XYZ file of C-alpha atoms in Angstrom:
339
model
C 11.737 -19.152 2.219
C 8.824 -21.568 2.265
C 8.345 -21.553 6.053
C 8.789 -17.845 6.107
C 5.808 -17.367 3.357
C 4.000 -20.249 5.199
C 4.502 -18.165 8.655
C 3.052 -14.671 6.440
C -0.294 -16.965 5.068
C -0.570 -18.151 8.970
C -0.178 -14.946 10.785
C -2.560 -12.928 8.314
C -5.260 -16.157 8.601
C -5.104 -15.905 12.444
C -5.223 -11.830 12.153
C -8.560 -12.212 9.940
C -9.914 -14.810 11.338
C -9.912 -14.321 15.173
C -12.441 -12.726 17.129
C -10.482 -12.075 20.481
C -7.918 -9.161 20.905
C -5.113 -11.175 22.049
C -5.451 -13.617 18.691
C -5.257 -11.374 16.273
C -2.063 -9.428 18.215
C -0.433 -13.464 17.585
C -1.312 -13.625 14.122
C 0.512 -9.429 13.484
C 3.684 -10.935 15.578
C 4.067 -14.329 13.705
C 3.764 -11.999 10.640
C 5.854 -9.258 11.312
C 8.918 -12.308 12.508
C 8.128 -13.934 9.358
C 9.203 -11.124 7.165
C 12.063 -9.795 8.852
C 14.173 -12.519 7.350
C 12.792 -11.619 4.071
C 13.698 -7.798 4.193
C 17.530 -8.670 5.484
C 17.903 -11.438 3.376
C 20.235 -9.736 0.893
C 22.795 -8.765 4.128
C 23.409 -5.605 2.745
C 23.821 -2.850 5.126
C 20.788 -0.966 4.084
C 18.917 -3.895 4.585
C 19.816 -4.660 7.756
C 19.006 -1.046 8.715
C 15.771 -1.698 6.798
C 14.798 -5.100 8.706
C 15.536 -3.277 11.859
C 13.361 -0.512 11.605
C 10.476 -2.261 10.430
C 11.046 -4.291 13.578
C 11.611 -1.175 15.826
C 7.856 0.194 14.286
C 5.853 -3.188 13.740
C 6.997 -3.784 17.893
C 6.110 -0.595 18.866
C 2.427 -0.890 16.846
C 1.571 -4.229 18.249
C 2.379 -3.014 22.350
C -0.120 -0.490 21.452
C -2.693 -2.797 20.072
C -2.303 -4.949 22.958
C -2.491 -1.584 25.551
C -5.543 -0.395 23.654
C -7.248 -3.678 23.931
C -5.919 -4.502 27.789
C -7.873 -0.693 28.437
C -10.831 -1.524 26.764
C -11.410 -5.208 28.829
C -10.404 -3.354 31.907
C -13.701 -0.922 31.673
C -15.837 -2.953 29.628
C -15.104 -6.854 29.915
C -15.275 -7.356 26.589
C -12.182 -8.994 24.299
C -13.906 -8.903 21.613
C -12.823 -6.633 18.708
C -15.708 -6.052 17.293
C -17.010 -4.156 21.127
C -13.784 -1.833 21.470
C -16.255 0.968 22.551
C -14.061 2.658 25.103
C -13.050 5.901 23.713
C -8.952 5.818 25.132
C -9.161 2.295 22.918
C -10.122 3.633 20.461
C -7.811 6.298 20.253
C -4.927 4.272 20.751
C -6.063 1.642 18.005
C -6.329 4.115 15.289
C -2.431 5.117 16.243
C -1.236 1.064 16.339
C -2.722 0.638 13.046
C -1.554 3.656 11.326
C 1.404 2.855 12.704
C 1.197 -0.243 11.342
C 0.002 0.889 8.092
C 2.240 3.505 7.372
C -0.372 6.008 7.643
C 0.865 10.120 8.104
C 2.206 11.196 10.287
C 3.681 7.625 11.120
C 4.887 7.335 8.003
C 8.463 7.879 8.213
C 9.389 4.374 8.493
C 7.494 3.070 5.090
C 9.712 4.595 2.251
C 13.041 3.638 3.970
C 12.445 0.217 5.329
C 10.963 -0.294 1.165
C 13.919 1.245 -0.239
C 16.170 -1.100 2.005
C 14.475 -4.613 1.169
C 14.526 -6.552 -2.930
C 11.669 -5.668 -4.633
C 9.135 -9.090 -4.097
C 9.600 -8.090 -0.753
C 8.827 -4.535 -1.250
C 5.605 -5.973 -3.257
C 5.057 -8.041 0.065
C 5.389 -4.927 2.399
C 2.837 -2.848 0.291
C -0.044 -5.658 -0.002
C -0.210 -8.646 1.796
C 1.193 -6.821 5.366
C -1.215 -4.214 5.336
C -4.370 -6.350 4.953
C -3.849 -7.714 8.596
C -4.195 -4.302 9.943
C -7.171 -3.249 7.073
C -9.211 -5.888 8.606
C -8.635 -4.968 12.197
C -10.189 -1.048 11.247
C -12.611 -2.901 8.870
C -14.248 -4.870 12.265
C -13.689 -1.770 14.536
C -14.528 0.985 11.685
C -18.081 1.727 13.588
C -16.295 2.618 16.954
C -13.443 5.067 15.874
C -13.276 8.534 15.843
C -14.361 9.742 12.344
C -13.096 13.244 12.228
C -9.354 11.810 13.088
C -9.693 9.342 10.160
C -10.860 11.690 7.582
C -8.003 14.054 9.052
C -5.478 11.262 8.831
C -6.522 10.019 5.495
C -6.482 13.873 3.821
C -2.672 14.040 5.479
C -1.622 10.929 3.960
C -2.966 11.833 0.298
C -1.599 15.230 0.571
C 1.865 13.855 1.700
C 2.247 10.574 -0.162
C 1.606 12.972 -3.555
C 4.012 15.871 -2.298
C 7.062 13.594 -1.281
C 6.639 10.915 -4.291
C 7.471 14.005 -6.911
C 10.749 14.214 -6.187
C 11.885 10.910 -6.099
C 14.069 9.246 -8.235
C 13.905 5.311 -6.756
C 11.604 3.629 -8.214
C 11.220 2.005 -4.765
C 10.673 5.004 -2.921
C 7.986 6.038 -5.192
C 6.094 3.103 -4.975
C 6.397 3.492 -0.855
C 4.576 7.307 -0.707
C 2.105 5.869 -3.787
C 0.826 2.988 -1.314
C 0.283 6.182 1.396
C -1.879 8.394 -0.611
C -3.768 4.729 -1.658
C -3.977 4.519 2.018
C -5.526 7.835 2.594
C -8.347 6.590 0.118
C -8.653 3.496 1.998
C -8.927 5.622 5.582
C -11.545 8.055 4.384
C -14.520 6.080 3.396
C -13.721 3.722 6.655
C -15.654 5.325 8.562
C -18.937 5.550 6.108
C -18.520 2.816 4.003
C -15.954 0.077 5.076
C -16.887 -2.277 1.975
C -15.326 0.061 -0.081
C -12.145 0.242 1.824
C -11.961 -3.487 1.384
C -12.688 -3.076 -2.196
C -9.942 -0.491 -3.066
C -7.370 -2.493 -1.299
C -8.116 -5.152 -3.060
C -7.857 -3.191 -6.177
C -4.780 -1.643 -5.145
C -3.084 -4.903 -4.443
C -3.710 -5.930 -7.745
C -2.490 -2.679 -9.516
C 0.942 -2.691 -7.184
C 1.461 -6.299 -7.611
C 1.197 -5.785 -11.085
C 3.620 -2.624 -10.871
C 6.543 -4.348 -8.835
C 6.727 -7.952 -10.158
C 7.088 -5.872 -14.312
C 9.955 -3.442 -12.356
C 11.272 -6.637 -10.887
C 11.667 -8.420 -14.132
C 12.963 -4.996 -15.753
C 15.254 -5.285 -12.450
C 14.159 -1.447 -12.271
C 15.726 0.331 -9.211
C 16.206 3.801 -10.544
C 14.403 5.705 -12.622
C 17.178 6.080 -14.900
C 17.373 2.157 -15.380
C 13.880 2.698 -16.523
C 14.840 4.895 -19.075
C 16.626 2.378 -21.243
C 14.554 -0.757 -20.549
C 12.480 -0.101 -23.740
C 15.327 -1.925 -25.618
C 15.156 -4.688 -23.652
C 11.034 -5.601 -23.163
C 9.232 -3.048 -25.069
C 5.847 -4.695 -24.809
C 6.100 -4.728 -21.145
C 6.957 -1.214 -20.710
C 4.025 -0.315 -22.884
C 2.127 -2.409 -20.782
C 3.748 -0.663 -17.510
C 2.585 2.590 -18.468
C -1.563 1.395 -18.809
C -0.857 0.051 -15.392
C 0.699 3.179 -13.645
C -2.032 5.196 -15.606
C -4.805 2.441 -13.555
C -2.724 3.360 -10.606
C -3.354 7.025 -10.776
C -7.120 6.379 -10.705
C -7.937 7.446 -14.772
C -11.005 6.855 -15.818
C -11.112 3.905 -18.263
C -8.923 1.922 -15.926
C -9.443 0.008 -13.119
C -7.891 2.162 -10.663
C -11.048 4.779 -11.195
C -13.231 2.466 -10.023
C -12.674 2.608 -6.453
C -11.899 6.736 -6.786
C -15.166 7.320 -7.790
C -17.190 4.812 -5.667
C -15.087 6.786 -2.790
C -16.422 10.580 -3.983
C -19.689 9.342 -4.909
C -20.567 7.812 -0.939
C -18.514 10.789 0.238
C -21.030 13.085 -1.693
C -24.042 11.079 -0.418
C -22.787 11.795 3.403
C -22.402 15.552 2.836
C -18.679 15.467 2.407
C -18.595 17.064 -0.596
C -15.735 19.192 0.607
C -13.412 16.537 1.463
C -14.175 14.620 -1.726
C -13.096 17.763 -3.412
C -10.144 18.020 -1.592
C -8.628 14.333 -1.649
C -9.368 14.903 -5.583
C -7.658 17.163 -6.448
C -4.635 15.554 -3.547
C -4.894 12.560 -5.737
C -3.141 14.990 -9.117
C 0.150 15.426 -6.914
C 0.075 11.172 -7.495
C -1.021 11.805 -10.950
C 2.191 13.202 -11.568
C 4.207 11.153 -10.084
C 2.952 7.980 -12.101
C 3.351 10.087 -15.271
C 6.870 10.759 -14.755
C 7.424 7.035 -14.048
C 5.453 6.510 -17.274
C 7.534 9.026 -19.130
C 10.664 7.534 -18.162
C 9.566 4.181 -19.157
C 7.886 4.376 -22.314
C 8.387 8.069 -24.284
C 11.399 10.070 -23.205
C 14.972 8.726 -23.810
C 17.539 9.589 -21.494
C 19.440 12.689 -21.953
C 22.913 11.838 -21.185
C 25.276 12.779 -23.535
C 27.430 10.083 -21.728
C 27.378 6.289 -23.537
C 24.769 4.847 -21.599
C 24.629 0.997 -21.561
C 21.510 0.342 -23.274
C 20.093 -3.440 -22.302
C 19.820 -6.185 -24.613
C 16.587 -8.036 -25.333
C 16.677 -10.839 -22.853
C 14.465 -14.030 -24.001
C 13.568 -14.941 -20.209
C 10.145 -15.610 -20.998
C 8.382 -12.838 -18.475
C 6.195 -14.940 -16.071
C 2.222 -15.754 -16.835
C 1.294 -13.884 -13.665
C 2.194 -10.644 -14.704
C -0.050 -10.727 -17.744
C -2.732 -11.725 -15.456
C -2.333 -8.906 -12.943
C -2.050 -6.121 -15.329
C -5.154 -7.396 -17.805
C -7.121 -7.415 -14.444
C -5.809 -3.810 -13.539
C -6.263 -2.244 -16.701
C -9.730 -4.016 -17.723
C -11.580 -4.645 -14.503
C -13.729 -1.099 -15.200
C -16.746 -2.707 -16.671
C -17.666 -5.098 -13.706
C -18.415 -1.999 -11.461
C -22.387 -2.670 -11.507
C -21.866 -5.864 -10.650
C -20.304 -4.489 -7.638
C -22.793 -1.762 -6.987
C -25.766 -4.277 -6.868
């Protein structure tokens, strides 16, 4: 486990890092190699499947990174990625990354390979692997083709809040959350890349938060989340002010980067789009409710005996109180930010 986590830090350093094409492409391999064994560590059959479609996608992402950036030094000389000017590049970048992101419509692979791997994996999938990619479009956002982002991004919201309502894995809905967040992220690229940066970094705090509580609920299904109030009540409480960040409502966190998004979208004349990715963003909103509900005010309706859990005293880890007082409370540092 530790060189596989070392081999994550290493590959995402290189990615960030590196100036040249064919340096960052390393530093995506070594990562993507380093958490296959992760993802397929529990040997059962879904997670093999999971481990090898991840691989199938992430191998299929990085030819095309290395095809866009071969095309772009063949007419322009230049391996640099912040001078990927030719338009073909350009083109094919946006697809590796969203690819590689999990981005609609090359989504398909995101919920299934999450639902296949252990949840601290499933927290690794959704944060640390995508900030390789983020910082690729972050140092190439002036280059790409706008209209297909904003496209892209409205696609993912719309999707990643229609497919989450049905679910009933808590893994699953966790996958199609991280796409709508991604939509956000994709948006404002184009005008504003700061603030993609800054919602991902919000969002990585909110979902950490989110997965490491379900993990020490050991929360698969939603119905396991029904009786987990007997077991850590406080945490469950605290669950449901983190899903509500999540979702984006106002005294939260999670607003913060919602409204920073509409308010530069509104400055660039996109009042339209803003409009529309709002009111995408409800389909989420009731998603995270229902996970809410399930965890904190409904009890299950079976008229079956269901095992209720006991009250472990497995003191839950000091990490998870940090992460969740910094996604419900961070609200009141956004003019700090704005300066």
């Amino acid at each position: 486990k530790l060189i596989f986590t070392t081999s994550l830090a290493l590959g995402t350093t290189i990615t960030i890092s590196s100036n040249h094409w064919i340096m960052a492409w390393t530093g995506l391999e070594i990562n993507t190699l380093a958490v296959l064994p992760l993802i397929s560590k529990s040997h059962h059959p879904r997670a093999i499947e999971a481990a090898t479609k991840y691989f199938l996608v992430q191998a299929a992402a990085s030819a095309l990174v290395l095809f866009s950036s071969m095309t772009n030094a063949w007419h322009t000389g230049q391996w640099d990625i912040t001078q990927l000017t030719h338009p073909t590049s350009c083109l094919i970048l946006t697809t590796a990354i969203s690819i590689k992101l999990g981005l609609v419509p090359f989504h398909f692979w995101f919920p299934e390979v999450l639902q296949g791997s252990p949840l601290t994996t499933g927290l690794l999938l959704s944060t640390a692997m995508k900030l390789p990619p983020i910082t690729l479009l972050f140092m190439t956002s002036q280059s790409l083709n706008h209209t297909l982002l904003v496209t892209m991004a409205i696609m993912s919201t719309a999707l990643g809040g229609w497919m989450g309502l049905n679910q009933t894995q808590t893994r699953k809905i966790m996958a199609f959350s991280s796409i709508s967040h991604l939509g956000w992220m994709t948006i404002i690229l184009a005008y504003n890349p700061k603030l993609t940066l800054l919602n991902f970094y919000l969002y990585t705090l909110m979902t950490a938060a989110v997965f490491l509580i379900l993990n020490s609920m050991k929360a698969l299904k939603l119905s396991t989340l029904m009786t987990s109030w007997t077991k850590t009540p406080s945490l469950n409480s605290i669950l449901l002010l983190t899903l509500l960040s999540l979702a984006g409502l106002p005294p939260l966190t999670g607003f913060l980067p919602k409204w920073l998004i509409i308010q530069e979208l509104t400055k660039q004349g996109m009042a339209l789009s803003a409009m529309i990715i709002s009111l995408l963003s409800l389909l989420g909103l009731f998603f995270y409710l229902r996970l809410a509900y399930c965890a904190t005010i409904t009890l299950p309706p079976h008229t079956t005996n269901h095992m209720k859990l006991w009250h472990t005293n497995k003191p839950t880890s000091p990490l998870i109180a940090i992460l969740t007082i910094l996604s419900i409370t961070l609200l009141p540092i956004s003019p700090l930010i704005l300066t």
